[in-house]
């Protein structure tokens, strides 16, 4: 069951992003991506969604389950408010998917790292 788009809080949107990553199901996040609260670093939200979906498929194919999800700050990031939502598998040292996330008072900025 989906809430009306104006009922999405930042917490609901970010929780659905995490759920979508852990289940490798981009469709779970698509309605929440359309919220006015979300700013995607892409030409448009459809382009962001297509890239996100492809990155999830790649992560699934190249991962050994079970998966873990960590919200991390990285030392090399210039923006102190930027967090990295990282999806790890049980074998590899580095994340299988990394999403840059920055929250402001009423917006969520999302950017997918391409590697």
PDB file of N, CA and C in Angstrom:
ATOM      1  N   UNK A   1       0.844  -1.187   0.000  1.00  0.00           N
ATOM      2  CA  UNK A   1       0.000   0.000   0.000  1.00  0.00           C
ATOM      3  C   UNK A   1       0.882   1.241   0.000  1.00  0.00           C
ATOM      4  N   UNK A   2       0.615   2.146  -0.920  1.00  0.00           N
ATOM      5  CA  UNK A   2       1.384   3.375  -1.023  1.00  0.00           C
ATOM      6  C   UNK A   2       0.611   4.537  -0.441  1.00  0.00           C
ATOM      7  N   UNK A   3       1.330   5.428   0.215  1.00  0.00           N
ATOM      8  CA  UNK A   3       0.749   6.674   0.698  1.00  0.00           C
ATOM      9  C   UNK A   3       0.628   7.637  -0.467  1.00  0.00           C
ATOM     10  N   UNK A   4      -0.244   8.650  -0.349  1.00  0.00           N
ATOM     11  CA  UNK A   4      -0.226   9.689  -1.373  1.00  0.00           C
ATOM     12  C   UNK A   4       1.155  10.356  -1.366  1.00  0.00           C
ATOM     13  N   UNK A   5       1.622  10.762  -2.524  1.00  0.00           N
ATOM     14  CA  UNK A   5       2.975  11.289  -2.647  1.00  0.00           C
ATOM     15  C   UNK A   5       3.256  12.438  -1.679  1.00  0.00           C
ATOM     16  N   UNK A   6       2.279  13.275  -1.396  1.00  0.00           N
ATOM     17  CA  UNK A   6       2.504  14.383  -0.465  1.00  0.00           C
ATOM     18  C   UNK A   6       2.611  13.900   0.985  1.00  0.00           C
ATOM     19  N   UNK A   7       2.300  12.635   1.251  1.00  0.00           N
ATOM     20  CA  UNK A   7       2.406  12.073   2.587  1.00  0.00           C
ATOM     21  C   UNK A   7       3.750  11.428   2.876  1.00  0.00           C
ATOM     22  N   UNK A   8       4.634  11.396   1.878  1.00  0.00           N
ATOM     23  CA  UNK A   8       5.942  10.792   2.075  1.00  0.00           C
ATOM     24  C   UNK A   8       6.827  11.702   2.919  1.00  0.00           C
ATOM     25  N   UNK A   9       7.329  11.174   4.003  1.00  0.00           N
ATOM     26  CA  UNK A   9       8.318  11.922   4.785  1.00  0.00           C
ATOM     27  C   UNK A   9       9.704  11.511   4.303  1.00  0.00           C
ATOM     28  N   UNK A  10      10.711  12.269   4.685  1.00  0.00           N
ATOM     29  CA  UNK A  10      12.074  11.906   4.322  1.00  0.00           C
ATOM     30  C   UNK A  10      12.429  10.531   4.883  1.00  0.00           C
ATOM     31  N   UNK A  11      11.968  10.247   6.089  1.00  0.00           N
ATOM     32  CA  UNK A  11      12.264   8.952   6.713  1.00  0.00           C
ATOM     33  C   UNK A  11      11.641   7.801   5.929  1.00  0.00           C
ATOM     34  N   UNK A  12      10.405   7.971   5.494  1.00  0.00           N
ATOM     35  CA  UNK A  12       9.731   6.940   4.708  1.00  0.00           C
ATOM     36  C   UNK A  12      10.475   6.725   3.392  1.00  0.00           C
ATOM     37  N   UNK A  13      10.859   7.803   2.744  1.00  0.00           N
ATOM     38  CA  UNK A  13      11.562   7.713   1.463  1.00  0.00           C
ATOM     39  C   UNK A  13      12.892   6.983   1.630  1.00  0.00           C
ATOM     40  N   UNK A  14      13.670   7.354   2.636  1.00  0.00           N
ATOM     41  CA  UNK A  14      14.974   6.725   2.843  1.00  0.00           C
ATOM     42  C   UNK A  14      14.838   5.269   3.287  1.00  0.00           C
ATOM     43  N   UNK A  15      13.838   4.963   4.102  1.00  0.00           N
ATOM     44  CA  UNK A  15      13.609   3.569   4.490  1.00  0.00           C
ATOM     45  C   UNK A  15      13.234   2.712   3.284  1.00  0.00           C
ATOM     46  N   UNK A  16      12.451   3.271   2.375  1.00  0.00           N
ATOM     47  CA  UNK A  16      12.072   2.528   1.174  1.00  0.00           C
ATOM     48  C   UNK A  16      13.278   2.359   0.250  1.00  0.00           C
ATOM     49  N   UNK A  17      14.174   3.323   0.222  1.00  0.00           N
ATOM     50  CA  UNK A  17      15.409   3.178  -0.550  1.00  0.00           C
ATOM     51  C   UNK A  17      16.235   2.007  -0.010  1.00  0.00           C
ATOM     52  N   UNK A  18      16.381   1.929   1.297  1.00  0.00           N
ATOM     53  CA  UNK A  18      17.138   0.846   1.923  1.00  0.00           C
ATOM     54  C   UNK A  18      16.473  -0.506   1.644  1.00  0.00           C
ATOM     55  N   UNK A  19      15.173  -0.569   1.811  1.00  0.00           N
ATOM     56  CA  UNK A  19      14.434  -1.811   1.543  1.00  0.00           C
ATOM     57  C   UNK A  19      14.610  -2.245   0.093  1.00  0.00           C
ATOM     58  N   UNK A  20      14.545  -1.289  -0.815  1.00  0.00           N
ATOM     59  CA  UNK A  20      14.713  -1.567  -2.233  1.00  0.00           C
ATOM     60  C   UNK A  20      16.104  -2.134  -2.521  1.00  0.00           C
ATOM     61  N   UNK A  21      17.121  -1.571  -1.898  1.00  0.00           N
ATOM     62  CA  UNK A  21      18.494  -2.053  -2.089  1.00  0.00           C
ATOM     63  C   UNK A  21      18.658  -3.469  -1.551  1.00  0.00           C
ATOM     64  N   UNK A  22      18.197  -3.701  -0.339  1.00  0.00           N
ATOM     65  CA  UNK A  22      18.378  -5.009   0.287  1.00  0.00           C
ATOM     66  C   UNK A  22      17.623  -6.126  -0.429  1.00  0.00           C
ATOM     67  N   UNK A  23      16.539  -5.769  -1.097  1.00  0.00           N
ATOM     68  CA  UNK A  23      15.761  -6.775  -1.828  1.00  0.00           C
ATOM     69  C   UNK A  23      16.097  -6.794  -3.325  1.00  0.00           C
ATOM     70  N   UNK A  24      17.000  -5.910  -3.749  1.00  0.00           N
ATOM     71  CA  UNK A  24      17.373  -5.784  -5.166  1.00  0.00           C
ATOM     72  C   UNK A  24      16.159  -5.514  -6.038  1.00  0.00           C
ATOM     73  N   UNK A  25      15.221  -4.738  -5.544  1.00  0.00           N
ATOM     74  CA  UNK A  25      13.977  -4.465  -6.264  1.00  0.00           C
ATOM     75  C   UNK A  25      13.782  -2.961  -6.434  1.00  0.00           C
ATOM     76  N   UNK A  26      14.211  -2.430  -7.557  1.00  0.00           N
ATOM     77  CA  UNK A  26      14.128  -0.994  -7.827  1.00  0.00           C
ATOM     78  C   UNK A  26      12.682  -0.498  -7.844  1.00  0.00           C
ATOM     79  N   UNK A  27      11.751  -1.370  -8.246  1.00  0.00           N
ATOM     80  CA  UNK A  27      10.335  -0.966  -8.333  1.00  0.00           C
ATOM     81  C   UNK A  27       9.786  -0.504  -6.983  1.00  0.00           C
ATOM     82  N   UNK A  28      10.312  -1.045  -5.899  1.00  0.00           N
ATOM     83  CA  UNK A  28       9.844  -0.629  -4.574  1.00  0.00           C
ATOM     84  C   UNK A  28      10.093   0.852  -4.324  1.00  0.00           C
ATOM     85  N   UNK A  29      11.175   1.368  -4.879  1.00  0.00           N
ATOM     86  CA  UNK A  29      11.558   2.756  -4.625  1.00  0.00           C
ATOM     87  C   UNK A  29      10.984   3.740  -5.641  1.00  0.00           C
ATOM     88  N   UNK A  30      10.593   3.271  -6.799  1.00  0.00           N
ATOM     89  CA  UNK A  30      10.188   4.175  -7.887  1.00  0.00           C
ATOM     90  C   UNK A  30       9.108   5.193  -7.488  1.00  0.00           C
ATOM     91  N   UNK A  31       8.020   4.802  -6.804  1.00  0.00           N
ATOM     92  CA  UNK A  31       7.021   5.815  -6.452  1.00  0.00           C
ATOM     93  C   UNK A  31       7.568   6.883  -5.502  1.00  0.00           C
ATOM     94  N   UNK A  32       8.494   6.506  -4.657  1.00  0.00           N
ATOM     95  CA  UNK A  32       9.058   7.438  -3.678  1.00  0.00           C
ATOM     96  C   UNK A  32      10.060   8.379  -4.330  1.00  0.00           C
ATOM     97  N   UNK A  33      10.731   7.900  -5.353  1.00  0.00           N
ATOM     98  CA  UNK A  33      11.653   8.735  -6.121  1.00  0.00           C
ATOM     99  C   UNK A  33      10.916   9.901  -6.761  1.00  0.00           C
ATOM    100  N   UNK A  34       9.651   9.712  -7.096  1.00  0.00           N
ATOM    101  CA  UNK A  34       8.863  10.761  -7.765  1.00  0.00           C
ATOM    102  C   UNK A  34       8.456  11.898  -6.832  1.00  0.00           C
ATOM    103  N   UNK A  35       8.679  11.739  -5.546  1.00  0.00           N
ATOM    104  CA  UNK A  35       8.321  12.781  -4.583  1.00  0.00           C
ATOM    105  C   UNK A  35       9.073  14.080  -4.872  1.00  0.00           C
ATOM    106  N   UNK A  36       8.413  15.192  -4.616  1.00  0.00           N
ATOM    107  CA  UNK A  36       9.060  16.499  -4.775  1.00  0.00           C
ATOM    108  C   UNK A  36      10.186  16.695  -3.766  1.00  0.00           C
ATOM    109  N   UNK A  37      10.206  15.886  -2.738  1.00  0.00           N
ATOM    110  CA  UNK A  37      11.266  15.981  -1.724  1.00  0.00           C
ATOM    111  C   UNK A  37      12.588  15.401  -2.222  1.00  0.00           C
ATOM    112  N   UNK A  38      12.548  14.611  -3.287  1.00  0.00           N
ATOM    113  CA  UNK A  38      13.742  13.942  -3.795  1.00  0.00           C
ATOM    114  C   UNK A  38      14.345  14.717  -4.965  1.00  0.00           C
ATOM    115  N   UNK A  39      15.652  14.960  -4.848  1.00  0.00           N
ATOM    116  CA  UNK A  39      16.431  15.557  -5.932  1.00  0.00           C
ATOM    117  C   UNK A  39      17.425  14.499  -6.379  1.00  0.00           C
ATOM    118  N   UNK A  40      17.354  14.098  -7.624  1.00  0.00           N
ATOM    119  CA  UNK A  40      18.248  13.065  -8.149  1.00  0.00           C
ATOM    120  C   UNK A  40      19.294  13.699  -9.043  1.00  0.00           C
ATOM    121  N   UNK A  41      20.535  13.293  -8.863  1.00  0.00           N
ATOM    122  CA  UNK A  41      21.621  13.814  -9.674  1.00  0.00           C
ATOM    123  C   UNK A  41      21.669  13.052 -11.000  1.00  0.00           C
ATOM    124  N   UNK A  42      20.797  13.456 -11.897  1.00  0.00           N
ATOM    125  CA  UNK A  42      20.708  12.861 -13.233  1.00  0.00           C
ATOM    126  C   UNK A  42      19.946  13.851 -14.110  1.00  0.00           C
ATOM    127  N   UNK A  43      19.856  13.540 -15.373  1.00  0.00           N
ATOM    128  CA  UNK A  43      19.125  14.414 -16.296  1.00  0.00           C
ATOM    129  C   UNK A  43      17.698  14.606 -15.814  1.00  0.00           C
ATOM    130  N   UNK A  44      17.087  13.507 -15.377  1.00  0.00           N
ATOM    131  CA  UNK A  44      15.753  13.547 -14.800  1.00  0.00           C
ATOM    132  C   UNK A  44      15.597  12.309 -13.909  1.00  0.00           C
ATOM    133  N   UNK A  45      14.485  12.201 -13.241  1.00  0.00           N
ATOM    134  CA  UNK A  45      14.283  11.100 -12.304  1.00  0.00           C
ATOM    135  C   UNK A  45      14.145   9.755 -13.009  1.00  0.00           C
ATOM    136  N   UNK A  46      13.634   9.755 -14.221  1.00  0.00           N
ATOM    137  CA  UNK A  46      13.537   8.501 -14.973  1.00  0.00           C
ATOM    138  C   UNK A  46      14.938   7.984 -15.324  1.00  0.00           C
ATOM    139  N   UNK A  47      15.843   8.881 -15.705  1.00  0.00           N
ATOM    140  CA  UNK A  47      17.223   8.472 -15.999  1.00  0.00           C
ATOM    141  C   UNK A  47      17.901   7.958 -14.728  1.00  0.00           C
ATOM    142  N   UNK A  48      17.661   8.624 -13.612  1.00  0.00           N
ATOM    143  CA  UNK A  48      18.212   8.157 -12.338  1.00  0.00           C
ATOM    144  C   UNK A  48      17.682   6.764 -12.023  1.00  0.00           C
ATOM    145  N   UNK A  49      16.381   6.558 -12.192  1.00  0.00           N
ATOM    146  CA  UNK A  49      15.764   5.264 -11.902  1.00  0.00           C
ATOM    147  C   UNK A  49      16.363   4.157 -12.775  1.00  0.00           C
ATOM    148  N   UNK A  50      16.537   4.424 -14.054  1.00  0.00           N
ATOM    149  CA  UNK A  50      17.098   3.415 -14.958  1.00  0.00           C
ATOM    150  C   UNK A  50      18.518   3.033 -14.533  1.00  0.00           C
ATOM    151  N   UNK A  51      19.322   4.027 -14.162  1.00  0.00           N
ATOM    152  CA  UNK A  51      20.682   3.747 -13.714  1.00  0.00           C
ATOM    153  C   UNK A  51      20.658   2.992 -12.385  1.00  0.00           C
ATOM    154  N   UNK A  52      19.800   3.412 -11.469  1.00  0.00           N
ATOM    155  CA  UNK A  52      19.655   2.738 -10.176  1.00  0.00           C
ATOM    156  C   UNK A  52      19.260   1.270 -10.377  1.00  0.00           C
ATOM    157  N   UNK A  53      18.308   1.034 -11.250  1.00  0.00           N
ATOM    158  CA  UNK A  53      17.845  -0.327 -11.526  1.00  0.00           C
ATOM    159  C   UNK A  53      18.989  -1.181 -12.080  1.00  0.00           C
ATOM    160  N   UNK A  54      19.761  -0.621 -13.019  1.00  0.00           N
ATOM    161  CA  UNK A  54      20.885  -1.353 -13.590  1.00  0.00           C
ATOM    162  C   UNK A  54      21.963  -1.634 -12.543  1.00  0.00           C
ATOM    163  N   UNK A  55      22.232  -0.674 -11.671  1.00  0.00           N
ATOM    164  CA  UNK A  55      23.237  -0.861 -10.625  1.00  0.00           C
ATOM    165  C   UNK A  55      22.783  -1.930  -9.630  1.00  0.00           C
ATOM    166  N   UNK A  56      21.484  -1.967  -9.312  1.00  0.00           N
ATOM    167  CA  UNK A  56      20.964  -3.017  -8.434  1.00  0.00           C
ATOM    168  C   UNK A  56      21.108  -4.396  -9.080  1.00  0.00           C
ATOM    169  N   UNK A  57      20.788  -4.496 -10.360  1.00  0.00           N
ATOM    170  CA  UNK A  57      20.928  -5.774 -11.064  1.00  0.00           C
ATOM    171  C   UNK A  57      22.384  -6.228 -11.081  1.00  0.00           C
ATOM    172  N   UNK A  58      23.283  -5.304 -11.318  1.00  0.00           N
ATOM    173  CA  UNK A  58      24.705  -5.626 -11.318  1.00  0.00           C
ATOM    174  C   UNK A  58      25.168  -6.063  -9.931  1.00  0.00           C
ATOM    175  N   UNK A  59      24.714  -5.342  -8.911  1.00  0.00           N
ATOM    176  CA  UNK A  59      25.075  -5.706  -7.537  1.00  0.00           C
ATOM    177  C   UNK A  59      24.576  -7.102  -7.197  1.00  0.00           C
ATOM    178  N   UNK A  60      23.372  -7.419  -7.620  1.00  0.00           N
ATOM    179  CA  UNK A  60      22.812  -8.741  -7.334  1.00  0.00           C
ATOM    180  C   UNK A  60      23.625  -9.840  -8.012  1.00  0.00           C
ATOM    181  N   UNK A  61      23.983  -9.616  -9.263  1.00  0.00           N
ATOM    182  CA  UNK A  61      24.733 -10.612 -10.022  1.00  0.00           C
ATOM    183  C   UNK A  61      26.148 -10.808  -9.481  1.00  0.00           C
ATOM    184  N   UNK A  62      26.722  -9.780  -8.871  1.00  0.00           N
ATOM    185  CA  UNK A  62      28.112  -9.826  -8.438  1.00  0.00           C
ATOM    186  C   UNK A  62      28.271  -9.922  -6.929  1.00  0.00           C
ATOM    187  N   UNK A  63      27.250 -10.361  -6.232  1.00  0.00           N
ATOM    188  CA  UNK A  63      27.278 -10.396  -4.767  1.00  0.00           C
ATOM    189  C   UNK A  63      27.059 -11.804  -4.248  1.00  0.00           C
ATOM    190  N   UNK A  64      27.562 -12.002  -3.049  1.00  0.00           N
ATOM    191  CA  UNK A  64      27.330 -13.237  -2.318  1.00  0.00           C
ATOM    192  C   UNK A  64      26.479 -12.869  -1.107  1.00  0.00           C
ATOM    193  N   UNK A  65      25.255 -13.389  -1.069  1.00  0.00           N
ATOM    194  CA  UNK A  65      24.360 -13.050   0.031  1.00  0.00           C
ATOM    195  C   UNK A  65      24.763 -13.807   1.283  1.00  0.00           C
ATOM    196  N   UNK A  66      24.452 -13.342   2.468  1.00  0.00           N
ATOM    197  CA  UNK A  66      23.523 -12.271   2.785  1.00  0.00           C
ATOM    198  C   UNK A  66      24.166 -10.889   2.622  1.00  0.00           C
ATOM    199  N   UNK A  67      23.305  -9.908   2.433  1.00  0.00           N
ATOM    200  CA  UNK A  67      23.722  -8.526   2.231  1.00  0.00           C
ATOM    201  C   UNK A  67      23.586  -7.746   3.538  1.00  0.00           C
ATOM    202  N   UNK A  68      24.403  -6.714   3.672  1.00  0.00           N
ATOM    203  CA  UNK A  68      24.272  -5.786   4.795  1.00  0.00           C
ATOM    204  C   UNK A  68      24.257  -4.375   4.233  1.00  0.00           C
ATOM    205  N   UNK A  69      23.651  -3.494   4.976  1.00  0.00           N
ATOM    206  CA  UNK A  69      23.507  -2.101   4.547  1.00  0.00           C
ATOM    207  C   UNK A  69      24.089  -1.210   5.629  1.00  0.00           C
ATOM    208  N   UNK A  70      24.965  -0.293   5.244  1.00  0.00           N
ATOM    209  CA  UNK A  70      25.583   0.613   6.205  1.00  0.00           C
ATOM    210  C   UNK A  70      25.468   2.052   5.712  1.00  0.00           C
ATOM    211  N   UNK A  71      25.161   2.938   6.646  1.00  0.00           N
ATOM    212  CA  UNK A  71      25.159   4.369   6.355  1.00  0.00           C
ATOM    213  C   UNK A  71      26.462   4.905   6.923  1.00  0.00           C
ATOM    214  N   UNK A  72      27.291   5.461   6.040  1.00  0.00           N
ATOM    215  CA  UNK A  72      28.648   5.822   6.437  1.00  0.00           C
ATOM    216  C   UNK A  72      29.032   7.228   5.984  1.00  0.00           C
ATOM    217  N   UNK A  73      29.948   7.822   6.744  1.00  0.00           N
ATOM    218  CA  UNK A  73      30.641   9.045   6.327  1.00  0.00           C
ATOM    219  C   UNK A  73      31.994   8.592   5.818  1.00  0.00           C
ATOM    220  N   UNK A  74      32.465   9.224   4.768  1.00  0.00           N
ATOM    221  CA  UNK A  74      33.775   8.864   4.236  1.00  0.00           C
ATOM    222  C   UNK A  74      34.731  10.038   4.400  1.00  0.00           C
ATOM    223  N   UNK A  75      35.980   9.728   4.658  1.00  0.00           N
ATOM    224  CA  UNK A  75      36.964  10.769   4.954  1.00  0.00           C
ATOM    225  C   UNK A  75      37.297  11.632   3.743  1.00  0.00           C
ATOM    226  N   UNK A  76      37.141  11.107   2.555  1.00  0.00           N
ATOM    227  CA  UNK A  76      37.535  11.848   1.368  1.00  0.00           C
ATOM    228  C   UNK A  76      36.438  12.750   0.813  1.00  0.00           C
ATOM    229  N   UNK A  77      35.258  12.710   1.391  1.00  0.00           N
ATOM    230  CA  UNK A  77      34.139  13.553   0.926  1.00  0.00           C
ATOM    231  C   UNK A  77      34.307  14.967   1.471  1.00  0.00           C
ATOM    232  N   UNK A  78      34.256  15.966   0.578  1.00  0.00           N
ATOM    233  CA  UNK A  78      34.399  17.359   0.991  1.00  0.00           C
ATOM    234  C   UNK A  78      33.185  17.866   1.763  1.00  0.00           C
ATOM    235  N   UNK A  79      32.015  17.410   1.404  1.00  0.00           N
ATOM    236  CA  UNK A  79      30.778  17.863   2.029  1.00  0.00           C
ATOM    237  C   UNK A  79      30.523  17.053   3.313  1.00  0.00           C
ATOM    238  N   UNK A  80      30.628  17.690   4.449  1.00  0.00           N
ATOM    239  CA  UNK A  80      30.483  17.000   5.732  1.00  0.00           C
ATOM    240  C   UNK A  80      29.080  16.459   5.964  1.00  0.00           C
ATOM    241  N   UNK A  81      28.087  16.978   5.259  1.00  0.00           N
ATOM    242  CA  UNK A  81      26.712  16.522   5.431  1.00  0.00           C
ATOM    243  C   UNK A  81      26.355  15.342   4.517  1.00  0.00           C
ATOM    244  N   UNK A  82      27.279  14.954   3.652  1.00  0.00           N
ATOM    245  CA  UNK A  82      27.016  13.871   2.705  1.00  0.00           C
ATOM    246  C   UNK A  82      27.237  12.525   3.393  1.00  0.00           C
ATOM    247  N   UNK A  83      26.248  11.649   3.242  1.00  0.00           N
ATOM    248  CA  UNK A  83      26.349  10.282   3.754  1.00  0.00           C
ATOM    249  C   UNK A  83      26.393   9.321   2.583  1.00  0.00           C
ATOM    250  N   UNK A  84      26.966   8.161   2.819  1.00  0.00           N
ATOM    251  CA  UNK A  84      27.018   7.117   1.802  1.00  0.00           C
ATOM    252  C   UNK A  84      26.200   5.934   2.282  1.00  0.00           C
ATOM    253  N   UNK A  85      25.192   5.583   1.510  1.00  0.00           N
ATOM    254  CA  UNK A  85      24.363   4.420   1.789  1.00  0.00           C
ATOM    255  C   UNK A  85      24.987   3.271   1.000  1.00  0.00           C
ATOM    256  N   UNK A  86      25.676   2.384   1.712  1.00  0.00           N
ATOM    257  CA  UNK A  86      26.468   1.340   1.075  1.00  0.00           C
ATOM    258  C   UNK A  86      25.873  -0.039   1.306  1.00  0.00           C
ATOM    259  N   UNK A  87      25.795  -0.801   0.230  1.00  0.00           N
ATOM    260  CA  UNK A  87      25.304  -2.167   0.265  1.00  0.00           C
ATOM    261  C   UNK A  87      26.501  -3.102   0.117  1.00  0.00           C
ATOM    262  N   UNK A  88      26.711  -3.946   1.116  1.00  0.00           N
ATOM    263  CA  UNK A  88      27.834  -4.878   1.129  1.00  0.00           C
ATOM    264  C   UNK A  88      27.325  -6.309   1.035  1.00  0.00           C
ATOM    265  N   UNK A  89      28.139  -7.141   0.422  1.00  0.00           N
ATOM    266  CA  UNK A  89      27.830  -8.565   0.437  1.00  0.00           C
ATOM    267  C   UNK A  89      28.698  -9.247   1.493  1.00  0.00           C
ATOM    268  N   UNK A  90      28.583 -10.557   1.608  1.00  0.00           N
ATOM    269  CA  UNK A  90      29.277 -11.272   2.675  1.00  0.00           C
ATOM    270  C   UNK A  90      30.704 -11.669   2.304  1.00  0.00           C
ATOM    271  N   UNK A  91      31.144 -11.370   1.085  1.00  0.00           N
ATOM    272  CA  UNK A  91      32.464 -11.801   0.636  1.00  0.00           C
ATOM    273  C   UNK A  91      33.427 -10.649   0.362  1.00  0.00           C
ATOM    274  N   UNK A  92      32.954  -9.604  -0.266  1.00  0.00           N
ATOM    275  CA  UNK A  92      33.833  -8.540  -0.746  1.00  0.00           C
ATOM    276  C   UNK A  92      34.045  -7.442   0.282  1.00  0.00           C
ATOM    277  N   UNK A  93      35.217  -6.840   0.243  1.00  0.00           N
ATOM    278  CA  UNK A  93      35.578  -5.766   1.172  1.00  0.00           C
ATOM    279  C   UNK A  93      34.850  -4.461   0.837  1.00  0.00           C
ATOM    280  N   UNK A  94      34.682  -4.211  -0.444  1.00  0.00           N
ATOM    281  CA  UNK A  94      34.096  -2.950  -0.883  1.00  0.00           C
ATOM    282  C   UNK A  94      32.610  -3.110  -1.180  1.00  0.00           C
ATOM    283  N   UNK A  95      31.900  -2.005  -1.088  1.00  0.00           N
ATOM    284  CA  UNK A  95      30.451  -2.044  -1.283  1.00  0.00           C
ATOM    285  C   UNK A  95      30.098  -2.461  -2.710  1.00  0.00           C
ATOM    286  N   UNK A  96      28.968  -3.120  -2.843  1.00  0.00           N
ATOM    287  CA  UNK A  96      28.458  -3.533  -4.148  1.00  0.00           C
ATOM    288  C   UNK A  96      27.651  -2.407  -4.780  1.00  0.00           C
ATOM    289  N   UNK A  97      27.140  -1.496  -3.951  1.00  0.00           N
ATOM    290  CA  UNK A  97      26.372  -0.345  -4.409  1.00  0.00           C
ATOM    291  C   UNK A  97      26.584   0.769  -3.412  1.00  0.00           C
ATOM    292  N   UNK A  98      26.804   1.977  -3.914  1.00  0.00           N
ATOM    293  CA  UNK A  98      27.021   3.127  -3.044  1.00  0.00           C
ATOM    294  C   UNK A  98      26.186   4.307  -3.548  1.00  0.00           C
ATOM    295  N   UNK A  99      25.362   4.834  -2.659  1.00  0.00           N
ATOM    296  CA  UNK A  99      24.498   5.956  -3.007  1.00  0.00           C
ATOM    297  C   UNK A  99      24.849   7.135  -2.099  1.00  0.00           C
ATOM    298  N   UNK A 100      25.161   8.270  -2.711  1.00  0.00           N
ATOM    299  CA  UNK A 100      25.433   9.487  -1.941  1.00  0.00           C
ATOM    300  C   UNK A 100      24.090  10.097  -1.565  1.00  0.00           C
ATOM    301  N   UNK A 101      23.932  10.423  -0.281  1.00  0.00           N
ATOM    302  CA  UNK A 101      22.670  10.965   0.217  1.00  0.00           C
ATOM    303  C   UNK A 101      22.962  12.184   1.079  1.00  0.00           C
ATOM    304  N   UNK A 102      22.246  13.251   0.790  1.00  0.00           N
ATOM    305  CA  UNK A 102      22.354  14.460   1.610  1.00  0.00           C
ATOM    306  C   UNK A 102      20.947  14.957   1.907  1.00  0.00           C
ATOM    307  N   UNK A 103      20.691  15.149   3.179  1.00  0.00           N
ATOM    308  CA  UNK A 103      19.382  15.651   3.600  1.00  0.00           C
ATOM    309  C   UNK A 103      19.479  17.131   3.947  1.00  0.00           C
ATOM    310  N   UNK A 104      18.465  17.870   3.551  1.00  0.00           N
ATOM    311  CA  UNK A 104      18.295  19.247   4.019  1.00  0.00           C
ATOM    312  C   UNK A 104      16.978  19.278   4.788  1.00  0.00           C
ATOM    313  N   UNK A 105      16.520  20.446   5.129  1.00  0.00           N
ATOM    314  CA  UNK A 105      15.301  20.567   5.928  1.00  0.00           C
ATOM    315  C   UNK A 105      14.109  19.857   5.277  1.00  0.00           C
ATOM    316  N   UNK A 106      13.978  19.975   3.953  1.00  0.00           N
ATOM    317  CA  UNK A 106      12.803  19.388   3.297  1.00  0.00           C
ATOM    318  C   UNK A 106      13.121  18.615   2.018  1.00  0.00           C
ATOM    319  N   UNK A 107      14.398  18.373   1.743  1.00  0.00           N
ATOM    320  CA  UNK A 107      14.792  17.686   0.515  1.00  0.00           C
ATOM    321  C   UNK A 107      15.791  16.571   0.816  1.00  0.00           C
ATOM    322  N   UNK A 108      15.853  15.620  -0.119  1.00  0.00           N
ATOM    323  CA  UNK A 108      16.831  14.542  -0.087  1.00  0.00           C
ATOM    324  C   UNK A 108      17.525  14.536  -1.446  1.00  0.00           C
ATOM    325  N   UNK A 109      18.835  14.689  -1.418  1.00  0.00           N
ATOM    326  CA  UNK A 109      19.644  14.641  -2.630  1.00  0.00           C
ATOM    327  C   UNK A 109      20.198  13.228  -2.774  1.00  0.00           C
ATOM    328  N   UNK A 110      20.068  12.629  -3.967  1.00  0.00           N
ATOM    329  CA  UNK A 110      20.575  11.273  -4.229  1.00  0.00           C
ATOM    330  C   UNK A 110      21.495  11.271  -5.452  1.00  0.00           C
ATOM    331  N   UNK A 111      22.593  10.547  -5.319  1.00  0.00           N
ATOM    332  CA  UNK A 111      23.532  10.363  -6.414  1.00  0.00           C
ATOM    333  C   UNK A 111      24.111   8.972  -6.302  1.00  0.00           C
ATOM    334  N   UNK A 112      24.160   8.231  -7.388  1.00  0.00           N
ATOM    335  CA  UNK A 112      24.707   6.878  -7.363  1.00  0.00           C
ATOM    336  C   UNK A 112      26.139   6.921  -7.847  1.00  0.00           C
ATOM    337  N   UNK A 113      27.011   6.308  -7.063  1.00  0.00           N
ATOM    338  CA  UNK A 113      28.411   6.200  -7.460  1.00  0.00           C
ATOM    339  C   UNK A 113      28.507   5.126  -8.545  1.00  0.00           C
ATOM    340  N   UNK A 114      29.208   5.412  -9.644  1.00  0.00           N
ATOM    341  CA  UNK A 114      29.206   4.497 -10.786  1.00  0.00           C
ATOM    342  C   UNK A 114      30.127   3.292 -10.665  1.00  0.00           C
ATOM    343  N   UNK A 115      30.800   3.120  -9.564  1.00  0.00           N
ATOM    344  CA  UNK A 115      31.712   1.969  -9.433  1.00  0.00           C
ATOM    345  C   UNK A 115      31.628   1.395  -8.055  1.00  0.00           C
TER     346      UNK A 115
END
